[in-house]
PDB file of C-alpha atoms in Angstrom:
ATOM      1  CA  UNK A 282       9.274 -35.007   0.179  1.00 79.00           C
ATOM      2  CA  UNK A 283      12.478 -33.724  -2.488  1.00 88.00           C
ATOM      3  CA  UNK A 284      16.071 -33.648  -2.149  1.00 93.00           C
ATOM      4  CA  UNK A 285      17.413 -30.807  -1.574  1.00 95.00           C
ATOM      5  CA  UNK A 286      20.972 -31.687  -1.075  1.00 96.00           C
ATOM      6  CA  UNK A 287      23.457 -34.685  -2.113  1.00 97.00           C
ATOM      7  CA  UNK A 288      26.386 -34.814  -0.730  1.00 97.00           C
ATOM      8  CA  UNK A 289      29.955 -36.507  -1.552  1.00 97.00           C
ATOM      9  CA  UNK A 290      33.020 -37.869  -0.003  1.00 97.00           C
ATOM     10  CA  UNK A 291      36.339 -39.200  -1.717  1.00 96.00           C
ATOM     11  CA  UNK A 292      39.350 -38.893  -0.977  1.00 95.00           C
ATOM     12  CA  UNK A 293      41.036 -38.898  -4.295  1.00 95.00           C
ATOM     13  CA  UNK A 294      41.074 -34.593  -5.617  1.00 96.00           C
ATOM     14  CA  UNK A 295      41.158 -36.199  -9.432  1.00 97.00           C
ATOM     15  CA  UNK A 296      37.353 -38.583  -8.514  1.00 96.00           C
ATOM     16  CA  UNK A 297      36.133 -34.850  -6.979  1.00 97.00           C
ATOM     17  CA  UNK A 298      37.132 -32.370  -9.997  1.00 97.00           C
ATOM     18  CA  UNK A 299      35.094 -35.147 -12.218  1.00 97.00           C
ATOM     19  CA  UNK A 300      32.146 -34.991 -10.066  1.00 97.00           C
ATOM     20  CA  UNK A 301      31.972 -31.167  -9.002  1.00 97.00           C
ATOM     21  CA  UNK A 302      32.251 -30.927 -13.283  1.00 97.00           C
ATOM     22  CA  UNK A 303      29.493 -33.184 -13.623  1.00 97.00           C
ATOM     23  CA  UNK A 304      26.867 -32.077 -11.539  1.00 96.00           C
ATOM     24  CA  UNK A 305      27.354 -28.064 -12.637  1.00 97.00           C
ATOM     25  CA  UNK A 306      24.219 -27.198 -13.589  1.00 97.00           C
ATOM     26  CA  UNK A 307      23.295 -28.072 -17.109  1.00 96.00           C
ATOM     27  CA  UNK A 308      21.317 -25.562 -20.503  1.00 96.00           C
ATOM     28  CA  UNK A 309      18.129 -27.356 -18.837  1.00 95.00           C
ATOM     29  CA  UNK A 310      18.483 -27.099 -15.779  1.00 95.00           C
ATOM     30  CA  UNK A 311      19.227 -22.734 -16.047  1.00 96.00           C
ATOM     31  CA  UNK A 312      15.812 -23.100 -18.306  1.00 95.00           C
ATOM     32  CA  UNK A 313      13.406 -25.826 -16.814  1.00 95.00           C
ATOM     33  CA  UNK A 314      13.146 -24.120 -13.277  1.00 95.00           C
ATOM     34  CA  UNK A 315      13.547 -26.781 -10.594  1.00 95.00           C
ATOM     35  CA  UNK A 316      10.366 -26.155  -7.664  1.00 94.00           C
ATOM     36  CA  UNK A 317      12.577 -27.026  -4.860  1.00 95.00           C
ATOM     37  CA  UNK A 318      16.575 -26.326  -4.785  1.00 96.00           C
ATOM     38  CA  UNK A 319      18.892 -28.300  -5.072  1.00 97.00           C
ATOM     39  CA  UNK A 320      22.740 -28.457  -2.745  1.00 97.00           C
ATOM     40  CA  UNK A 321      25.412 -30.294  -4.198  1.00 97.00           C
ATOM     41  CA  UNK A 322      28.607 -30.442  -1.288  1.00 98.00           C
ATOM     42  CA  UNK A 323      31.566 -32.534  -1.952  1.00 98.00           C
ATOM     43  CA  UNK A 324      33.943 -33.436   0.892  1.00 98.00           C
ATOM     44  CA  UNK A 325      37.624 -34.280   1.117  1.00 98.00           C
ATOM     45  CA  UNK A 326      38.301 -36.719   2.671  1.00 97.00           C
ATOM     46  CA  UNK A 327      38.043 -39.956   5.203  1.00 96.00           C
ATOM     47  CA  UNK A 328      34.527 -41.890   4.373  1.00 96.00           C
ATOM     48  CA  UNK A 329      34.921 -44.214   7.271  1.00 95.00           C
ATOM     49  CA  UNK A 330      35.339 -40.863  10.280  1.00 95.00           C
ATOM     50  CA  UNK A 331      32.228 -38.915  10.175  1.00 95.00           C
ATOM     51  CA  UNK A 332      31.624 -35.068   8.912  1.00 96.00           C
ATOM     52  CA  UNK A 333      30.689 -33.340  11.804  1.00 93.00           C
ATOM     53  CA  UNK A 334      26.955 -31.731  12.172  1.00 92.00           C
ATOM     54  CA  UNK A 335      26.663 -33.379   8.656  1.00 94.00           C
ATOM     55  CA  UNK A 336      23.423 -34.092   9.138  1.00 93.00           C
ATOM     56  CA  UNK A 337      21.203 -37.064   6.585  1.00 95.00           C
ATOM     57  CA  UNK A 338      18.148 -39.376   5.512  1.00 97.00           C
ATOM     58  CA  UNK A 339      19.577 -41.956   3.201  1.00 98.00           C
ATOM     59  CA  UNK A 340      23.414 -42.949   3.046  1.00 98.00           C
ATOM     60  CA  UNK A 341      24.619 -45.264  -0.501  1.00 98.00           C
ATOM     61  CA  UNK A 342      28.020 -46.761  -0.298  1.00 97.00           C
ATOM     62  CA  UNK A 343      28.577 -48.218  -3.748  1.00 96.00           C
ATOM     63  CA  UNK A 344      31.489 -50.725  -4.178  1.00 96.00           C
ATOM     64  CA  UNK A 345      33.278 -48.428  -0.922  1.00 97.00           C
ATOM     65  CA  UNK A 346      33.797 -50.738   1.472  1.00 98.00           C
ATOM     66  CA  UNK A 347      35.981 -53.270   0.074  1.00 98.00           C
ATOM     67  CA  UNK A 348      38.998 -50.303  -0.771  1.00 96.00           C
ATOM     68  CA  UNK A 349      39.293 -50.674   2.914  1.00 96.00           C
ATOM     69  CA  UNK A 350      41.335 -52.686   5.253  1.00 96.00           C
ATOM     70  CA  UNK A 351      38.832 -55.113   5.778  1.00 97.00           C
ATOM     71  CA  UNK A 352      39.681 -55.025  10.161  1.00 96.00           C
ATOM     72  CA  UNK A 353      40.083 -51.450  10.980  1.00 95.00           C
ATOM     73  CA  UNK A 354      38.501 -49.401   8.041  1.00 96.00           C
ATOM     74  CA  UNK A 355      35.592 -51.694   7.280  1.00 97.00           C
ATOM     75  CA  UNK A 356      34.272 -51.557  10.833  1.00 97.00           C
ATOM     76  CA  UNK A 357      35.234 -47.634  10.782  1.00 96.00           C
ATOM     77  CA  UNK A 358      33.379 -47.486   8.101  1.00 97.00           C
ATOM     78  CA  UNK A 359      30.406 -49.126   9.292  1.00 98.00           C
ATOM     79  CA  UNK A 360      30.415 -46.829  12.526  1.00 97.00           C
ATOM     80  CA  UNK A 361      30.602 -43.641  10.335  1.00 97.00           C
ATOM     81  CA  UNK A 362      27.714 -45.101   8.221  1.00 97.00           C
ATOM     82  CA  UNK A 363      25.429 -46.765  10.587  1.00 97.00           C
ATOM     83  CA  UNK A 364      26.263 -44.535  14.125  1.00 96.00           C
ATOM     84  CA  UNK A 365      27.526 -41.803  13.500  1.00 95.00           C
ATOM     85  CA  UNK A 366      24.976 -40.357  10.625  1.00 96.00           C
ATOM     86  CA  UNK A 367      22.704 -42.923  11.697  1.00 96.00           C
ATOM     87  CA  UNK A 368      20.573 -42.232   8.374  1.00 97.00           C
ATOM     88  CA  UNK A 369      16.918 -43.380   8.116  1.00 97.00           C
ATOM     89  CA  UNK A 370      18.148 -45.271   5.382  1.00 98.00           C
ATOM     90  CA  UNK A 371      21.530 -46.856   4.394  1.00 98.00           C
ATOM     91  CA  UNK A 372      22.702 -48.584   1.143  1.00 98.00           C
ATOM     92  CA  UNK A 373      25.893 -50.394   0.963  1.00 98.00           C
ATOM     93  CA  UNK A 374      27.092 -53.023  -2.349  1.00 98.00           C
ATOM     94  CA  UNK A 375      29.464 -55.166  -2.272  1.00 98.00           C
ATOM     95  CA  UNK A 376      30.983 -57.211  -5.195  1.00 97.00           C
ATOM     96  CA  UNK A 377      30.704 -61.082  -4.372  1.00 96.00           C
ATOM     97  CA  UNK A 378      33.667 -62.900  -4.046  1.00 96.00           C
ATOM     98  CA  UNK A 379      31.825 -65.823  -5.195  1.00 94.00           C
ATOM     99  CA  UNK A 380      31.025 -64.560  -8.715  1.00 92.00           C
ATOM    100  CA  UNK A 381      34.564 -64.742  -9.968  1.00 92.00           C
ATOM    101  CA  UNK A 382      34.329 -67.842 -10.393  1.00 89.00           C
ATOM    102  CA  UNK A 383      32.706 -66.622 -13.739  1.00 86.00           C
ATOM    103  CA  UNK A 384      36.131 -64.950 -14.842  1.00 87.00           C
ATOM    104  CA  UNK A 385      38.479 -67.262 -15.994  1.00 89.00           C
ATOM    105  CA  UNK A 386      41.705 -64.662 -15.333  1.00 92.00           C
ATOM    106  CA  UNK A 387      40.092 -64.112 -11.623  1.00 94.00           C
ATOM    107  CA  UNK A 388      41.999 -67.602 -11.075  1.00 93.00           C
ATOM    108  CA  UNK A 389      38.879 -67.930  -8.679  1.00 93.00           C
ATOM    109  CA  UNK A 390      39.974 -70.640  -5.936  1.00 90.00           C
ATOM    110  CA  UNK A 391      42.789 -71.104  -6.680  1.00 93.00           C
ATOM    111  CA  UNK A 392      46.568 -69.947  -4.995  1.00 93.00           C
ATOM    112  CA  UNK A 393      46.899 -67.348  -7.818  1.00 94.00           C
ATOM    113  CA  UNK A 394      43.186 -66.272  -7.222  1.00 94.00           C
ATOM    114  CA  UNK A 395      43.839 -61.764  -7.952  1.00 96.00           C
ATOM    115  CA  UNK A 396      41.187 -59.581  -7.283  1.00 96.00           C
ATOM    116  CA  UNK A 397      38.478 -57.405  -9.712  1.00 95.00           C
ATOM    117  CA  UNK A 398      40.227 -53.988  -8.746  1.00 95.00           C
ATOM    118  CA  UNK A 399      44.510 -53.530  -8.000  1.00 95.00           C
ATOM    119  CA  UNK A 400      43.037 -51.384  -5.148  1.00 95.00           C
ATOM    120  CA  UNK A 401      40.009 -54.026  -3.407  1.00 96.00           C
ATOM    121  CA  UNK A 402      41.585 -54.721  -0.370  1.00 97.00           C
ATOM    122  CA  UNK A 403      39.470 -57.843   0.050  1.00 97.00           C
ATOM    123  CA  UNK A 404      35.864 -59.355  -2.051  1.00 97.00           C
ATOM    124  CA  UNK A 405      33.275 -61.024   0.790  1.00 97.00           C
ATOM    125  CA  UNK A 406      31.556 -64.212  -0.008  1.00 96.00           C
ATOM    126  CA  UNK A 407      27.991 -64.079   0.098  1.00 96.00           C
ATOM    127  CA  UNK A 408      27.784 -65.970   3.908  1.00 97.00           C
ATOM    128  CA  UNK A 409      30.955 -62.707   5.066  1.00 98.00           C
ATOM    129  CA  UNK A 410      28.831 -60.305   3.743  1.00 98.00           C
ATOM    130  CA  UNK A 411      25.588 -60.942   5.269  1.00 98.00           C
ATOM    131  CA  UNK A 412      27.437 -61.410   7.688  1.00 98.00           C
ATOM    132  CA  UNK A 413      28.533 -58.447   8.381  1.00 98.00           C
ATOM    133  CA  UNK A 414      25.489 -56.965   7.009  1.00 98.00           C
ATOM    134  CA  UNK A 415      23.316 -58.639  10.451  1.00 98.00           C
ATOM    135  CA  UNK A 416      26.285 -57.373  13.021  1.00 98.00           C
ATOM    136  CA  UNK A 417      25.797 -53.946  11.927  1.00 98.00           C
ATOM    137  CA  UNK A 418      21.812 -54.592  11.875  1.00 98.00           C
ATOM    138  CA  UNK A 419      22.032 -55.566  15.124  1.00 97.00           C
ATOM    139  CA  UNK A 420      24.454 -53.672  16.716  1.00 97.00           C
ATOM    140  CA  UNK A 421      23.126 -50.188  15.568  1.00 97.00           C
ATOM    141  CA  UNK A 422      19.477 -50.574  15.396  1.00 97.00           C
ATOM    142  CA  UNK A 423      18.497 -51.643  11.981  1.00 98.00           C
ATOM    143  CA  UNK A 424      16.359 -54.717  10.226  1.00 98.00           C
ATOM    144  CA  UNK A 425      18.647 -55.450   6.516  1.00 98.00           C
ATOM    145  CA  UNK A 426      17.783 -57.354   3.939  1.00 98.00           C
ATOM    146  CA  UNK A 427      20.288 -58.846   1.475  1.00 97.00           C
ATOM    147  CA  UNK A 428      19.694 -58.482  -2.190  1.00 95.00           C
ATOM    148  CA  UNK A 429      21.578 -59.568  -5.100  1.00 93.00           C
ATOM    149  CA  UNK A 430      22.601 -57.460  -8.624  1.00 93.00           C
ATOM    150  CA  UNK A 431      23.249 -58.707 -11.878  1.00 87.00           C
ATOM    151  CA  UNK A 432      21.804 -62.199 -11.626  1.00 77.00           C
ATOM    152  CA  UNK A 433      22.562 -62.809 -15.164  1.00 72.00           C
ATOM    153  CA  UNK A 434      25.617 -62.629 -17.939  1.00 70.00           C
ATOM    154  CA  UNK A 435      26.517 -63.982 -20.897  1.00 69.00           C
ATOM    155  CA  UNK A 436      27.664 -67.342 -22.266  1.00 67.00           C
ATOM    156  CA  UNK A 437      27.257 -67.940 -18.006  1.00 64.00           C
ATOM    157  CA  UNK A 438      29.595 -71.045 -16.892  1.00 66.00           C
ATOM    158  CA  UNK A 439      27.504 -74.092 -15.200  1.00 70.00           C
ATOM    159  CA  UNK A 440      25.873 -73.843 -12.290  1.00 69.00           C
ATOM    160  CA  UNK A 441      25.540 -70.590 -12.785  1.00 66.00           C
ATOM    161  CA  UNK A 442      23.165 -69.490 -10.635  1.00 70.00           C
ATOM    162  CA  UNK A 443      24.337 -71.076  -7.678  1.00 79.00           C
ATOM    163  CA  UNK A 444      26.629 -68.312  -7.246  1.00 84.00           C
ATOM    164  CA  UNK A 445      24.317 -65.713  -6.581  1.00 88.00           C
ATOM    165  CA  UNK A 446      24.853 -61.874  -8.236  1.00 91.00           C
ATOM    166  CA  UNK A 447      28.040 -60.481  -9.595  1.00 92.00           C
ATOM    167  CA  UNK A 448      27.003 -57.803  -6.629  1.00 95.00           C
ATOM    168  CA  UNK A 449      25.540 -57.939  -3.708  1.00 97.00           C
ATOM    169  CA  UNK A 450      24.053 -55.666  -1.581  1.00 98.00           C
ATOM    170  CA  UNK A 451      22.575 -55.006   1.299  1.00 98.00           C
ATOM    171  CA  UNK A 452      19.587 -51.870   3.054  1.00 98.00           C
ATOM    172  CA  UNK A 453      19.554 -50.884   6.239  1.00 98.00           C
ATOM    173  CA  UNK A 454      16.447 -49.423   7.151  1.00 98.00           C
ATOM    174  CA  UNK A 455      17.232 -47.960  10.584  1.00 97.00           C
ATOM    175  CA  UNK A 456      14.241 -49.223  13.622  1.00 96.00           C
ATOM    176  CA  UNK A 457      11.899 -46.777  14.779  1.00 86.00           C
ATOM    177  CA  UNK A 458      13.298 -46.901  18.633  1.00 69.00           C
ATOM    178  CA  UNK A 459      16.871 -47.651  18.800  1.00 57.00           C
ATOM    179  CA  UNK A 460      18.176 -47.427  22.232  1.00 49.00           C
ATOM    180  CA  UNK A 461      21.529 -49.030  21.224  1.00 52.00           C
ATOM    181  CA  UNK A 462      24.663 -47.161  22.931  1.00 50.00           C
ATOM    182  CA  UNK A 463      27.641 -46.849  20.181  1.00 64.00           C
ATOM    183  CA  UNK A 464      30.937 -46.443  21.914  1.00 61.00           C
ATOM    184  CA  UNK A 465      33.061 -46.859  19.292  1.00 67.00           C
ATOM    185  CA  UNK A 466      36.533 -44.062  19.114  1.00 61.00           C
ATOM    186  CA  UNK A 467      36.112 -42.334  16.553  1.00 67.00           C
ATOM    187  CA  UNK A 468      40.218 -41.370  15.191  1.00 73.00           C
ATOM    188  CA  UNK A 469      41.447 -38.799  12.222  1.00 84.00           C
ATOM    189  CA  UNK A 470      40.552 -35.790  10.843  1.00 93.00           C
ATOM    190  CA  UNK A 471      36.934 -35.766   9.047  1.00 95.00           C
ATOM    191  CA  UNK A 472      36.222 -34.907   5.566  1.00 97.00           C
ATOM    192  CA  UNK A 473      36.744 -31.278   4.393  1.00 97.00           C
ATOM    193  CA  UNK A 474      34.284 -29.230   2.693  1.00 97.00           C
ATOM    194  CA  UNK A 475      35.997 -29.501  -1.103  1.00 97.00           C
ATOM    195  CA  UNK A 476      33.390 -27.511  -3.241  1.00 97.00           C
ATOM    196  CA  UNK A 477      29.891 -26.734  -3.769  1.00 97.00           C
ATOM    197  CA  UNK A 478      26.849 -26.182  -6.337  1.00 97.00           C
ATOM    198  CA  UNK A 479      23.350 -24.306  -5.884  1.00 97.00           C
ATOM    199  CA  UNK A 480      20.710 -25.551  -8.822  1.00 97.00           C
ATOM    200  CA  UNK A 481      19.539 -22.174  -9.535  1.00 97.00           C
ATOM    201  CA  UNK A 482      15.636 -22.866  -8.084  1.00 96.00           C
ATOM    202  CA  UNK A 483      12.148 -20.573  -9.429  1.00 96.00           C
ATOM    203  CA  UNK A 484      11.733 -17.872  -6.943  1.00 94.00           C
ATOM    204  CA  UNK A 485       9.232 -16.116  -9.188  1.00 93.00           C
ATOM    205  CA  UNK A 486       5.325 -15.082  -7.197  1.00 92.00           C
ATOM    206  CA  UNK A 487       2.638 -17.347  -7.852  1.00 91.00           C
ATOM    207  CA  UNK A 488       0.352 -16.216 -10.968  1.00 95.00           C
ATOM    208  CA  UNK A 489      -3.207 -14.833  -9.887  1.00 95.00           C
ATOM    209  CA  UNK A 490      -6.067 -16.329  -9.611  1.00 94.00           C
ATOM    210  CA  UNK A 491      -7.389 -15.898 -13.025  1.00 95.00           C
ATOM    211  CA  UNK A 492      -4.077 -15.978 -14.247  1.00 96.00           C
ATOM    212  CA  UNK A 493      -3.463 -19.828 -12.299  1.00 95.00           C
ATOM    213  CA  UNK A 494      -6.834 -20.928 -14.283  1.00 94.00           C
ATOM    214  CA  UNK A 495      -6.144 -19.928 -17.539  1.00 94.00           C
ATOM    215  CA  UNK A 496      -2.699 -21.842 -17.163  1.00 95.00           C
ATOM    216  CA  UNK A 497      -4.347 -24.902 -15.725  1.00 94.00           C
ATOM    217  CA  UNK A 498      -7.438 -25.052 -18.307  1.00 93.00           C
ATOM    218  CA  UNK A 499      -4.597 -24.601 -21.699  1.00 93.00           C
ATOM    219  CA  UNK A 500      -2.810 -27.303 -20.743  1.00 94.00           C
ATOM    220  CA  UNK A 501      -5.460 -29.698 -19.102  1.00 92.00           C
ATOM    221  CA  UNK A 502      -7.168 -29.489 -23.060  1.00 90.00           C
ATOM    222  CA  UNK A 503      -3.712 -30.279 -24.909  1.00 91.00           C
ATOM    223  CA  UNK A 504      -3.659 -33.383 -22.416  1.00 91.00           C
ATOM    224  CA  UNK A 505      -7.912 -34.259 -22.098  1.00 88.00           C
ATOM    225  CA  UNK A 506      -8.697 -36.942 -24.161  1.00 80.00           C
ATOM    226  CA  UNK A 507     -11.690 -37.330 -27.007  1.00 75.00           C
ATOM    227  CA  UNK A 508     -14.398 -37.658 -23.669  1.00 75.00           C
ATOM    228  CA  UNK A 509     -12.119 -35.283 -21.972  1.00 82.00           C
ATOM    229  CA  UNK A 510     -11.263 -36.765 -19.321  1.00 89.00           C
ATOM    230  CA  UNK A 511      -7.358 -36.402 -18.029  1.00 90.00           C
ATOM    231  CA  UNK A 512      -5.432 -37.638 -15.362  1.00 90.00           C
ATOM    232  CA  UNK A 513      -4.279 -35.393 -12.781  1.00 92.00           C
ATOM    233  CA  UNK A 514      -0.241 -37.439 -12.638  1.00 93.00           C
ATOM    234  CA  UNK A 515      -0.213 -35.921 -16.493  1.00 93.00           C
ATOM    235  CA  UNK A 516      -0.937 -32.751 -15.139  1.00 94.00           C
ATOM    236  CA  UNK A 517       1.869 -32.936 -13.077  1.00 95.00           C
ATOM    237  CA  UNK A 518       3.765 -34.389 -15.484  1.00 95.00           C
ATOM    238  CA  UNK A 519       3.925 -30.325 -16.443  1.00 95.00           C
ATOM    239  CA  UNK A 520       6.859 -28.392 -15.840  1.00 95.00           C
ATOM    240  CA  UNK A 521       4.926 -25.154 -15.273  1.00 95.00           C
ATOM    241  CA  UNK A 522       2.834 -26.927 -13.682  1.00 95.00           C
ATOM    242  CA  UNK A 523       4.585 -27.501 -10.914  1.00 94.00           C
ATOM    243  CA  UNK A 524       6.219 -24.525 -10.806  1.00 95.00           C
ATOM    244  CA  UNK A 525       3.280 -22.628  -9.284  1.00 95.00           C
ATOM    245  CA  UNK A 526       1.903 -25.272  -7.123  1.00 94.00           C
ATOM    246  CA  UNK A 527       5.243 -27.294  -5.495  1.00 93.00           C
ATOM    247  CA  UNK A 528       3.102 -30.443  -4.701  1.00 93.00           C
ATOM    248  CA  UNK A 529       0.958 -32.142  -6.811  1.00 93.00           C
ATOM    249  CA  UNK A 530      -1.913 -32.994  -3.359  1.00 92.00           C
ATOM    250  CA  UNK A 531      -1.903 -29.026  -3.818  1.00 94.00           C
ATOM    251  CA  UNK A 532      -2.698 -28.921  -7.505  1.00 93.00           C
ATOM    252  CA  UNK A 533      -5.746 -31.902  -6.704  1.00 92.00           C
ATOM    253  CA  UNK A 534      -7.022 -29.926  -3.686  1.00 93.00           C
ATOM    254  CA  UNK A 535      -6.943 -26.547  -5.886  1.00 94.00           C
ATOM    255  CA  UNK A 536      -9.289 -28.657  -8.796  1.00 92.00           C
ATOM    256  CA  UNK A 537     -11.153 -30.073  -6.118  1.00 90.00           C
ATOM    257  CA  UNK A 538     -12.296 -26.513  -5.208  1.00 91.00           C
ATOM    258  CA  UNK A 539     -12.271 -25.179  -9.294  1.00 90.00           C
ATOM    259  CA  UNK A 540     -16.345 -25.627 -10.677  1.00 84.00           C
ATOM    260  CA  UNK A 541     -14.448 -26.221 -13.713  1.00 85.00           C
ATOM    261  CA  UNK A 542     -13.180 -30.014 -13.256  1.00 87.00           C
ATOM    262  CA  UNK A 543     -14.430 -32.442 -11.120  1.00 85.00           C
ATOM    263  CA  UNK A 544     -13.074 -36.102 -10.020  1.00 83.00           C
ATOM    264  CA  UNK A 545     -14.654 -38.741 -11.812  1.00 75.00           C
ATOM    265  CA  UNK A 546     -15.032 -42.021 -10.046  1.00 61.00           C
ATOM    266  CA  UNK A 547     -11.169 -43.497 -10.968  1.00 63.00           C
ATOM    267  CA  UNK A 548      -9.371 -42.113  -8.678  1.00 69.00           C
ATOM    268  CA  UNK A 549      -6.747 -39.919 -10.547  1.00 77.00           C
ATOM    269  CA  UNK A 550      -9.039 -38.850 -13.579  1.00 85.00           C
ATOM    270  CA  UNK A 551     -11.047 -35.508 -14.378  1.00 87.00           C
ATOM    271  CA  UNK A 552     -12.911 -33.847 -16.076  1.00 78.00           C
TER     272      UNK A 552
END
């Protein structure tokens, strides 16, 4: 299924202003009209309080959790995402504290140790991150996979591989059956809508049967090889084709009904 809505939450107005500026439809978006609508909504406020009635399929918290208090903010953010929005998929990333040994200026493992960013409230080791992730998965009815990100660097120290990745990621997949009850008390004001953008979308009626046949034939001839064979995926990559058929499966079914085209034994090949 295509993405038709993107939502972002931040407590920093300047960050939201920058995001709004960068998310405006550009000249290509206005010329090459999308097949499906896309709405972008930006919310201002505390991400650890769910937006009421906001239904989402996936949530990504990229380098966010370390910016809130470890003992209050982190559990609240975890509950907002996994217990409040309860998406099918959720992704959290956060720095791997053990990797800081590769940054001499951070003095990792000494009394003078510093975090990577002055706004970080904590940085977890791999074991701490795994403990949090597995506990959250068990509490909210998810399966979790832990991965490392950034597993190579220039001029690494001896034993570099033993410290894991620069960043660590937890991918939560919601269990098919979740009978877990979430009793956490949510306090604070929820984020409010700050700005929104609607992307232009193709709304013209579908071509007539004859015009559609001519359009497909034109592009099929452009992409076919010397044996007059073309790939379904190559035809689907053409914007004008997507605008007419909306879904690749619809194009495939249409081709199968046309005497002009025949599918070869190899999947996705037509002559």
